[in-house]
Amino acid sequence: MNAVPHPDPHTDAHPRDVLGRPLRDLRLSVIEACNFRCPYCMPADRVPDDHGLDASSRLSFDEIERLVRGFVRIGVRKLRITGGEPLLRKRLPELIARLAVLDGLDDIALTTNGSLLAAHARALKEAGLHRLTVSLDTLDPAGFAASSGGRGALPDVLRGLDAAREAGFGRIKLNCVVQRGINDDQVLPLVAFAREQGHTMRFIEYMDVGTCNAWSLDRVVASAELRDTIHARWPLHPLGPHYRGEVATRYGFDDGAGEVGFVSSISAPFCGDCHRARVSADGRLYTCLFASEGTELRPWLGDEAIFVSRLASQWQARSDRYSEVRGPARATSGRRVEMFLVGG
Ligand code: SAM
Ligand code: SF4
Ligand code: SF4
């Protein structure tokens, strides 16, 4: 039989990759479909409406539960449910309730575009979801319609945020991908909104993920520039990370009105502390956001010992550090997994 890593999920005897990095976070896509067509992720002219999988190709809830349990055994402590748009997956709260009780998992979060949140916030909270991240690139209704590829409406997301607060979600993270000339005028309005509402803004540098968006460096606004703009209006001070490998660099407002975070994948890559794995809705493991190929996990799910052992081997063979080795513009032109398949 294959050797199984230490069975106690609370020890540190977990596999490390070639660069000595443990696996701590799992981003699990529950669906590849989305009701939006954000141009930086799933541009409508490149991703047709029927691009998705047959529903039967998606991992079932039983398979997902087995999969997450296996990941916990090799070190995962934090799980983020994502997509596509995860709230399109039927009976999602039922899945979350099953995962929330898994021993060894400390945190379950969900990333959503927020359009369907008003209807689901209470059920998600009751199911045991700990934290919510809602993508919000602009507070301008016309800009919002454009940034969702003409599919979304800002008031739906704002209603979703209200419903989430009423359901008991505190300090919701708001993700904004900033693009120069597109929504960089929204940075201060978004910060003002987050401060008023008790949410936390997180600004993400526009990344060259996937093959569909026409990424260019000219569109990227470096986090340092955003931080200086915000600091000039609301003075900031640096905050330490909550844990090693936290993706966002955090700053607190000097006046005590919360914090803001920056994800600087382009200007300050953080591969050295990358403790994340991603699994697509059809059960493929990607050890980097920029990977070209995934490894099919489904065939191993039938036997927990074999699954855990194979997972450990996959992780031990990992040497990814794309963002650190990429050139100043777009370094590689080959195949890369799409963001909507692995969920960010
Ligand atoms: N549909 C959900 C949503 O939009 O929140 C979850 C999946 S989406 C792929 C996850 C995150 O990836 C979103 O916050 C989105 O803004 C971000 N994202 C997508 N494409 C991106 C890109 N090219 N650069 C940076 N972030 C991107
Ligand atoms: Fe859909 Fe999210 Fe991608 Fe936008 S970023 S197209 S909402 S998956
Ligand atoms: Fe992790 Fe790959 Fe991103 Fe580097 S480029 S931080 S290894 S996902």
Short mmCIF file of C-alpha atoms and ligand atoms in Angstrom, two decimals:
data_model
loop_
_atom_site.label_atom_id
_atom_site.label_comp_id
_atom_site.label_asym_id
_atom_site.label_seq_id
_atom_site.Cartn_x
_atom_site.Cartn_y
_atom_site.Cartn_z
CA MET A 1 0.00 0.00 0.00
CA ASN A 2 1.15 3.58 -0.59
CA ALA A 3 2.45 5.50 2.40
CA VAL A 4 -0.13 7.91 3.81
CA PRO A 5 0.98 11.22 5.34
CA HIS A 6 0.46 11.67 9.07
CA PRO A 7 -3.22 11.13 9.83
CA ASP A 8 -3.49 13.80 12.52
CA PRO A 9 -4.74 16.95 10.74
CA HIS A 10 -3.32 19.15 13.48
CA THR A 11 0.33 18.17 13.17
CA ASP A 12 2.81 19.83 10.87
CA ALA A 13 4.09 16.57 9.36
CA HIS A 14 2.65 17.46 6.00
CA PRO A 15 4.21 17.29 2.56
CA ARG A 16 6.18 20.24 1.28
CA ASP A 17 6.81 21.04 -2.34
CA VAL A 18 10.20 21.29 -4.07
CA LEU A 19 10.59 24.87 -2.75
CA GLY A 20 9.68 23.86 0.82
CA ARG A 21 6.16 25.26 0.73
CA PRO A 22 3.39 23.43 2.63
CA LEU A 23 -0.18 23.25 1.32
CA ARG A 24 -2.57 25.26 3.46
CA ASP A 25 -5.30 26.74 1.23
CA LEU A 26 -7.61 25.06 -1.23
CA ARG A 27 -9.64 26.98 -3.79
CA LEU A 28 -12.39 24.76 -5.02
CA SER A 29 -14.48 25.64 -8.02
CA VAL A 30 -17.97 24.17 -7.78
CA ILE A 31 -19.07 25.31 -11.23
CA GLU A 32 -17.38 26.58 -14.39
CA ALA A 33 -20.43 28.52 -15.61
CA CYS A 34 -21.06 32.18 -14.88
CA ASN A 35 -23.94 34.59 -15.36
CA PHE A 36 -21.46 37.44 -15.99
CA ARG A 37 -18.95 37.95 -18.77
CA CYS A 38 -16.33 40.19 -17.15
CA PRO A 39 -13.96 41.18 -19.98
CA TYR A 40 -10.84 40.38 -17.90
CA CYS A 41 -12.03 36.85 -17.17
CA MET A 42 -14.67 35.49 -19.58
CA PRO A 43 -15.05 38.00 -22.43
CA ALA A 44 -18.39 37.37 -24.17
CA ASP A 45 -16.83 37.28 -27.62
CA ARG A 46 -14.39 34.55 -26.53
CA VAL A 47 -16.48 32.42 -24.16
CA PRO A 48 -19.86 31.38 -25.54
CA ASP A 49 -22.90 30.97 -23.30
CA ASP A 50 -22.84 27.19 -23.69
CA HIS A 51 -19.13 26.77 -22.87
CA GLY A 52 -19.82 24.87 -19.63
CA LEU A 53 -19.56 21.22 -18.70
CA ASP A 54 -22.39 18.81 -18.72
CA ALA A 55 -23.62 18.94 -15.08
CA SER A 56 -22.73 15.25 -14.67
CA SER A 57 -19.04 16.06 -15.30
CA ARG A 58 -18.94 18.17 -12.17
CA LEU A 59 -17.80 16.54 -8.95
CA SER A 60 -20.79 15.41 -6.89
CA PHE A 61 -21.18 16.58 -3.28
CA ASP A 62 -20.01 13.14 -2.10
CA GLU A 63 -16.88 13.45 -4.24
CA ILE A 64 -16.24 16.99 -3.04
CA GLU A 65 -16.53 15.95 0.58
CA ARG A 66 -14.05 13.10 0.05
CA LEU A 67 -11.75 15.41 -1.85
CA VAL A 68 -11.72 18.12 0.83
CA ARG A 69 -11.18 15.54 3.56
CA GLY A 70 -8.13 14.27 1.66
CA PHE A 71 -6.74 17.78 1.28
CA VAL A 72 -7.17 18.40 5.00
CA ARG A 73 -5.10 15.31 5.70
CA ILE A 74 -2.17 16.74 3.79
CA GLY A 75 -2.37 20.16 5.45
CA VAL A 76 -5.22 22.30 4.09
CA ARG A 77 -6.78 24.50 6.76
CA LYS A 78 -8.63 27.08 4.68
CA LEU A 79 -11.13 26.39 1.93
CA ARG A 80 -12.45 28.93 -0.53
CA ILE A 81 -15.48 27.97 -2.63
CA THR A 82 -15.44 29.68 -6.00
CA GLY A 83 -16.32 29.29 -9.67
CA GLY A 84 -17.44 30.47 -12.33
CA GLU A 85 -20.22 31.84 -10.22
CA PRO A 86 -20.57 29.47 -7.26
CA LEU A 87 -24.11 30.60 -6.38
CA LEU A 88 -25.25 29.03 -9.67
CA ARG A 89 -24.44 25.60 -8.24
CA LYS A 90 -27.69 24.03 -7.08
CA ARG A 91 -28.07 23.28 -3.35
CA LEU A 92 -24.74 24.99 -2.52
CA PRO A 93 -25.70 25.59 1.16
CA GLU A 94 -26.16 21.83 1.55
CA LEU A 95 -22.58 21.30 0.35
CA ILE A 96 -21.27 23.99 2.67
CA ALA A 97 -23.05 22.42 5.64
CA ARG A 98 -21.28 19.12 4.85
CA LEU A 99 -17.86 20.77 4.58
CA ALA A 100 -18.27 23.07 7.58
CA VAL A 101 -18.24 20.12 9.98
CA LEU A 102 -15.04 18.51 8.63
CA ASP A 103 -12.49 18.08 11.38
CA GLY A 104 -9.30 20.06 10.74
CA LEU A 105 -10.78 22.69 8.45
CA ASP A 106 -10.54 26.06 10.23
CA ASP A 107 -12.12 28.38 7.69
CA ILE A 108 -14.59 28.23 4.79
CA ALA A 109 -15.02 31.30 2.59
CA LEU A 110 -16.89 31.94 -0.65
CA THR A 111 -16.09 34.31 -3.53
CA THR A 112 -19.09 35.49 -5.53
CA ASN A 113 -20.04 38.21 -7.97
CA GLY A 114 -22.89 38.97 -5.55
CA SER A 115 -25.67 39.07 -8.14
CA LEU A 116 -27.57 36.17 -6.54
CA LEU A 117 -26.48 36.79 -2.98
CA ALA A 118 -29.68 38.42 -1.71
CA ALA A 119 -31.56 35.15 -2.20
CA HIS A 120 -28.86 32.92 -0.68
CA ALA A 121 -27.11 34.89 2.09
CA ARG A 122 -29.18 33.55 4.99
CA ALA A 123 -28.94 29.91 3.88
CA LEU A 124 -25.17 30.25 3.42
CA LYS A 125 -24.79 31.65 6.92
CA GLU A 126 -27.00 28.96 8.43
CA ALA A 127 -24.98 26.31 6.57
CA GLY A 128 -21.85 27.44 8.43
CA LEU A 129 -20.04 29.57 5.84
CA HIS A 130 -17.54 31.72 7.76
CA ARG A 131 -16.61 34.49 5.35
CA LEU A 132 -17.75 36.14 2.15
CA THR A 133 -15.83 37.91 -0.60
CA VAL A 134 -17.88 39.84 -3.14
CA SER A 135 -16.36 41.14 -6.36
CA LEU A 136 -17.15 44.81 -6.93
CA ASP A 137 -15.17 46.74 -9.54
CA THR A 138 -17.20 49.95 -9.63
CA LEU A 139 -20.06 51.85 -8.03
CA ASP A 140 -21.06 53.44 -11.31
CA PRO A 141 -24.16 51.62 -12.67
CA ALA A 142 -23.18 52.00 -16.32
CA GLY A 143 -19.59 50.98 -15.60
CA PHE A 144 -20.89 48.00 -13.64
CA ALA A 145 -23.02 46.84 -16.57
CA ALA A 146 -19.97 47.08 -18.84
CA SER A 147 -17.67 45.32 -16.38
CA SER A 148 -20.07 42.36 -16.17
CA GLY A 149 -20.21 42.10 -19.97
CA GLY A 150 -23.71 43.59 -20.02
CA ARG A 151 -25.11 40.82 -17.81
CA GLY A 152 -25.20 42.30 -14.32
CA ALA A 153 -26.89 45.15 -12.45
CA LEU A 154 -25.23 47.02 -9.57
CA PRO A 155 -28.40 47.22 -7.39
CA ASP A 156 -28.55 43.40 -7.23
CA VAL A 157 -25.06 43.29 -5.74
CA LEU A 158 -25.80 46.11 -3.29
CA ARG A 159 -28.95 44.26 -2.17
CA GLY A 160 -26.84 41.11 -1.81
CA LEU A 161 -24.38 42.94 0.44
CA ASP A 162 -27.22 44.24 2.63
CA ALA A 163 -28.73 40.76 2.86
CA ALA A 164 -25.36 39.29 3.79
CA ARG A 165 -24.91 41.78 6.59
CA GLU A 166 -28.45 41.10 7.85
CA ALA A 167 -27.67 37.38 7.76
CA GLY A 168 -24.73 37.98 10.09
CA PHE A 169 -21.68 38.14 7.82
CA GLY A 170 -19.32 40.73 9.30
CA ARG A 171 -16.56 42.62 7.45
CA ILE A 172 -17.23 41.35 3.96
CA LYS A 173 -14.24 41.58 1.62
CA LEU A 174 -14.87 43.48 -1.60
CA ASN A 175 -12.55 42.51 -4.47
CA CYS A 176 -11.84 45.11 -7.12
CA VAL A 177 -9.64 44.42 -10.14
CA VAL A 178 -8.31 47.85 -11.10
CA GLN A 179 -7.66 48.63 -14.76
CA ARG A 180 -6.15 51.89 -15.87
CA GLY A 181 -8.57 53.94 -17.92
CA ILE A 182 -11.45 51.58 -17.12
CA ASN A 183 -12.24 51.81 -13.40
CA ASP A 184 -9.26 53.52 -11.73
CA ASP A 185 -11.53 56.52 -11.07
CA GLN A 186 -13.56 54.25 -8.77
CA VAL A 187 -10.83 53.56 -6.23
CA LEU A 188 -11.66 56.38 -3.79
CA PRO A 189 -15.47 55.97 -4.12
CA LEU A 190 -15.09 52.24 -3.41
CA VAL A 191 -12.92 52.91 -0.37
CA ALA A 192 -15.45 55.46 0.91
CA PHE A 193 -18.26 52.94 0.41
CA ALA A 194 -16.38 50.15 2.19
CA ARG A 195 -15.51 52.43 5.13
CA GLU A 196 -19.13 53.55 5.52
CA GLN A 197 -20.54 50.06 5.24
CA GLY A 198 -17.97 48.30 7.44
CA HIS A 199 -16.56 46.18 4.60
CA THR A 200 -12.89 45.67 3.59
CA MET A 201 -11.74 46.74 0.13
CA ARG A 202 -9.16 44.58 -1.57
CA PHE A 203 -7.58 45.93 -4.74
CA ILE A 204 -6.20 43.29 -7.10
CA GLU A 205 -3.69 44.00 -9.84
CA TYR A 206 -5.02 43.00 -13.22
CA MET A 207 -3.36 39.66 -14.00
CA ASP A 208 -2.38 37.93 -17.22
CA VAL A 209 -4.35 34.81 -16.31
CA GLY A 210 -5.87 32.53 -18.90
CA THR A 211 -5.79 33.10 -22.62
CA CYS A 212 -9.01 35.04 -23.24
CA ASN A 213 -8.38 38.55 -21.97
CA ALA A 214 -6.23 40.91 -23.99
CA TRP A 215 -4.00 41.65 -20.98
CA SER A 216 -1.41 44.36 -21.27
CA LEU A 217 0.90 45.92 -18.73
CA ASP A 218 -0.44 49.39 -19.59
CA ARG A 219 -3.73 48.44 -18.00
CA VAL A 220 -2.16 47.40 -14.69
CA VAL A 221 -2.23 49.91 -11.84
CA ALA A 222 0.47 48.96 -9.34
CA SER A 223 -0.65 48.60 -5.74
CA ALA A 224 1.91 51.17 -4.55
CA GLU A 225 0.20 53.82 -6.68
CA LEU A 226 -3.22 52.91 -5.29
CA ARG A 227 -1.92 52.86 -1.74
CA ASP A 228 -0.46 56.36 -2.15
CA THR A 229 -3.72 57.68 -3.62
CA ILE A 230 -5.74 56.25 -0.74
CA HIS A 231 -3.18 57.34 1.88
CA ALA A 232 -3.40 60.95 0.64
CA ARG A 233 -7.15 60.93 1.38
CA TRP A 234 -7.33 58.61 4.41
CA PRO A 235 -3.90 58.12 6.06
CA LEU A 236 -2.84 54.49 6.34
CA HIS A 237 -0.40 52.44 8.37
CA PRO A 238 0.89 48.95 7.51
CA LEU A 239 -0.61 45.94 9.26
CA GLY A 240 1.06 42.56 9.65
CA PRO A 241 -0.35 39.50 7.92
CA HIS A 242 -2.98 37.40 9.71
CA TYR A 243 -0.97 34.31 8.78
CA ARG A 244 2.09 33.38 6.71
CA GLY A 245 1.27 33.34 3.02
CA GLU A 246 -1.64 35.80 3.21
CA VAL A 247 -2.17 37.01 -0.34
CA ALA A 248 -3.14 40.60 0.42
CA THR A 249 -0.82 43.19 1.97
CA ARG A 250 -2.94 44.97 4.58
CA TYR A 251 -3.09 48.60 5.74
CA GLY A 252 -5.19 50.06 8.54
CA PHE A 253 -6.83 53.47 8.36
CA ASP A 254 -5.28 55.77 10.96
CA ASP A 255 -8.77 56.95 11.96
CA GLY A 256 -9.75 53.38 12.91
CA ALA A 257 -12.30 52.90 10.13
CA GLY A 258 -11.13 49.42 9.18
CA GLU A 259 -8.50 48.38 6.65
CA VAL A 260 -7.70 47.98 2.98
CA GLY A 261 -5.70 45.25 1.21
CA PHE A 262 -3.69 44.99 -1.99
CA VAL A 263 -2.96 41.89 -4.04
CA SER A 264 0.16 42.69 -6.05
CA SER A 265 0.71 39.64 -8.22
CA ILE A 266 2.30 41.72 -10.98
CA SER A 267 4.35 44.34 -9.11
CA ALA A 268 5.38 42.21 -6.10
CA PRO A 269 4.92 38.48 -6.73
CA PHE A 270 4.51 36.28 -3.69
CA CYS A 271 5.24 32.77 -5.05
CA GLY A 272 7.68 32.07 -2.21
CA ASP A 273 4.77 31.94 0.23
CA CYS A 274 2.21 30.38 -2.10
CA HIS A 275 0.50 27.63 -0.13
CA ARG A 276 -2.51 27.28 -2.43
CA ALA A 277 -3.90 24.55 -4.63
CA ARG A 278 -6.85 24.88 -6.94
CA VAL A 279 -9.36 22.28 -8.07
CA SER A 280 -11.71 22.79 -11.01
CA ALA A 281 -15.37 21.77 -10.95
CA ASP A 282 -14.55 18.57 -12.85
CA GLY A 283 -11.92 17.59 -10.30
CA ARG A 284 -8.59 18.64 -11.81
CA LEU A 285 -5.81 19.79 -9.53
CA TYR A 286 -3.84 22.90 -10.54
CA THR A 287 -0.82 23.76 -8.41
CA CYS A 288 -0.50 27.25 -9.93
CA LEU A 289 -2.95 29.82 -11.26
CA PHE A 290 -0.89 29.88 -14.44
CA ALA A 291 -0.63 26.12 -14.95
CA SER A 292 -1.33 24.75 -18.40
CA GLU A 293 -2.47 21.31 -17.30
CA GLY A 294 -4.43 19.95 -14.38
CA THR A 295 -4.21 16.48 -12.85
CA GLU A 296 -7.44 14.50 -12.76
CA LEU A 297 -8.23 13.60 -9.16
CA ARG A 298 -11.52 11.79 -9.67
CA PRO A 299 -10.04 8.36 -10.41
CA TRP A 300 -8.29 8.38 -7.01
CA LEU A 301 -11.26 9.45 -4.91
CA GLY A 302 -12.59 5.94 -4.35
CA ASP A 303 -9.89 5.03 -1.81
CA GLU A 304 -8.92 7.62 0.78
CA ALA A 305 -5.46 6.20 1.48
CA ILE A 306 -4.56 6.13 -2.20
CA PHE A 307 -6.02 9.58 -2.76
CA VAL A 308 -4.08 11.13 0.12
CA SER A 309 -0.89 9.47 -0.99
CA ARG A 310 -1.25 10.61 -4.62
CA LEU A 311 -2.13 14.13 -3.53
CA ALA A 312 0.94 14.27 -1.34
CA SER A 313 3.10 13.12 -4.27
CA GLN A 314 1.59 15.76 -6.54
CA TRP A 315 2.31 18.47 -4.02
CA GLN A 316 5.86 17.23 -3.37
CA ALA A 317 6.59 17.46 -7.11
CA ARG A 318 5.42 21.10 -7.34
CA SER A 319 7.94 23.77 -8.31
CA ASP A 320 5.63 26.51 -9.70
CA ARG A 321 6.63 30.16 -9.34
CA TYR A 322 5.19 31.69 -12.49
CA SER A 323 4.76 35.26 -11.25
CA GLU A 324 8.36 35.43 -10.06
CA VAL A 325 9.84 34.24 -13.34
CA ARG A 326 7.51 35.99 -15.74
CA GLY A 327 9.01 38.88 -17.66
CA PRO A 328 7.96 42.51 -17.27
CA ALA A 329 5.33 42.15 -19.98
CA ARG A 330 3.62 38.89 -20.85
CA ALA A 331 6.28 36.23 -20.48
CA THR A 332 4.61 33.13 -21.82
CA SER A 333 2.25 32.71 -24.71
CA GLY A 334 1.44 29.02 -24.23
CA ARG A 335 -1.65 27.35 -22.81
CA ARG A 336 -2.83 28.47 -19.42
CA VAL A 337 -5.85 27.46 -17.42
CA GLU A 338 -8.69 29.98 -17.55
CA MET A 339 -9.51 31.95 -14.39
CA PHE A 340 -13.18 30.95 -14.56
CA LEU A 341 -12.17 27.26 -14.35
CA VAL A 342 -10.08 27.62 -11.22
CA GLY A 343 -11.77 30.56 -9.57
CA GLY A 344 -9.02 33.04 -8.77
N1 SAM B 1 -17.49 34.67 -10.07
C1 SAM B 1 -16.97 34.92 -8.78
C2 SAM B 1 -16.50 36.35 -8.65
O1 SAM B 1 -16.36 37.03 -9.68
O2 SAM B 1 -16.29 36.77 -7.53
C3 SAM B 1 -15.86 33.98 -8.39
C4 SAM B 1 -14.86 33.58 -9.45
S1 SAM B 1 -13.85 34.91 -10.07
C5 SAM B 1 -12.84 34.08 -11.24
C6 SAM B 1 -12.76 35.19 -8.68
C7 SAM B 1 -12.01 36.48 -8.67
O3 SAM B 1 -11.09 36.50 -9.75
C8 SAM B 1 -12.87 37.72 -8.83
O4 SAM B 1 -12.71 38.56 -7.72
C9 SAM B 1 -12.33 38.36 -10.09
O5 SAM B 1 -12.39 39.74 -10.03
C10 SAM B 1 -10.92 37.82 -10.15
N2 SAM B 1 -10.34 37.89 -11.48
C11 SAM B 1 -10.84 37.38 -12.62
N3 SAM B 1 -10.03 37.64 -13.67
C12 SAM B 1 -8.99 38.37 -13.18
C13 SAM B 1 -7.81 38.95 -13.76
N4 SAM B 1 -7.55 38.86 -15.04
N5 SAM B 1 -6.95 39.58 -12.92
C14 SAM B 1 -7.20 39.68 -11.60
N6 SAM B 1 -8.28 39.15 -11.00
C15 SAM B 1 -9.17 38.51 -11.78
FE1 SF4 B 2 -17.81 35.40 -13.79
FE2 SF4 B 2 -16.34 35.97 -11.70
FE3 SF4 B 2 -15.18 35.63 -14.08
FE4 SF4 B 2 -16.67 37.77 -13.67
S1 SF4 B 2 -14.76 37.26 -12.61
S2 SF4 B 2 -16.77 36.43 -15.45
S3 SF4 B 2 -18.21 37.03 -12.30
S4 SF4 B 2 -16.23 34.08 -12.92
FE1 SF4 B 3 1.24 30.75 -6.55
FE2 SF4 B 3 1.57 30.35 -9.16
FE3 SF4 B 3 0.54 32.65 -8.28
FE4 SF4 B 3 3.14 32.10 -7.90
S1 SF4 B 3 2.14 32.41 -9.86
S2 SF4 B 3 1.70 32.94 -6.36
S3 SF4 B 3 3.04 29.87 -7.57
S4 SF4 B 3 -0.40 30.62 -8.07
#
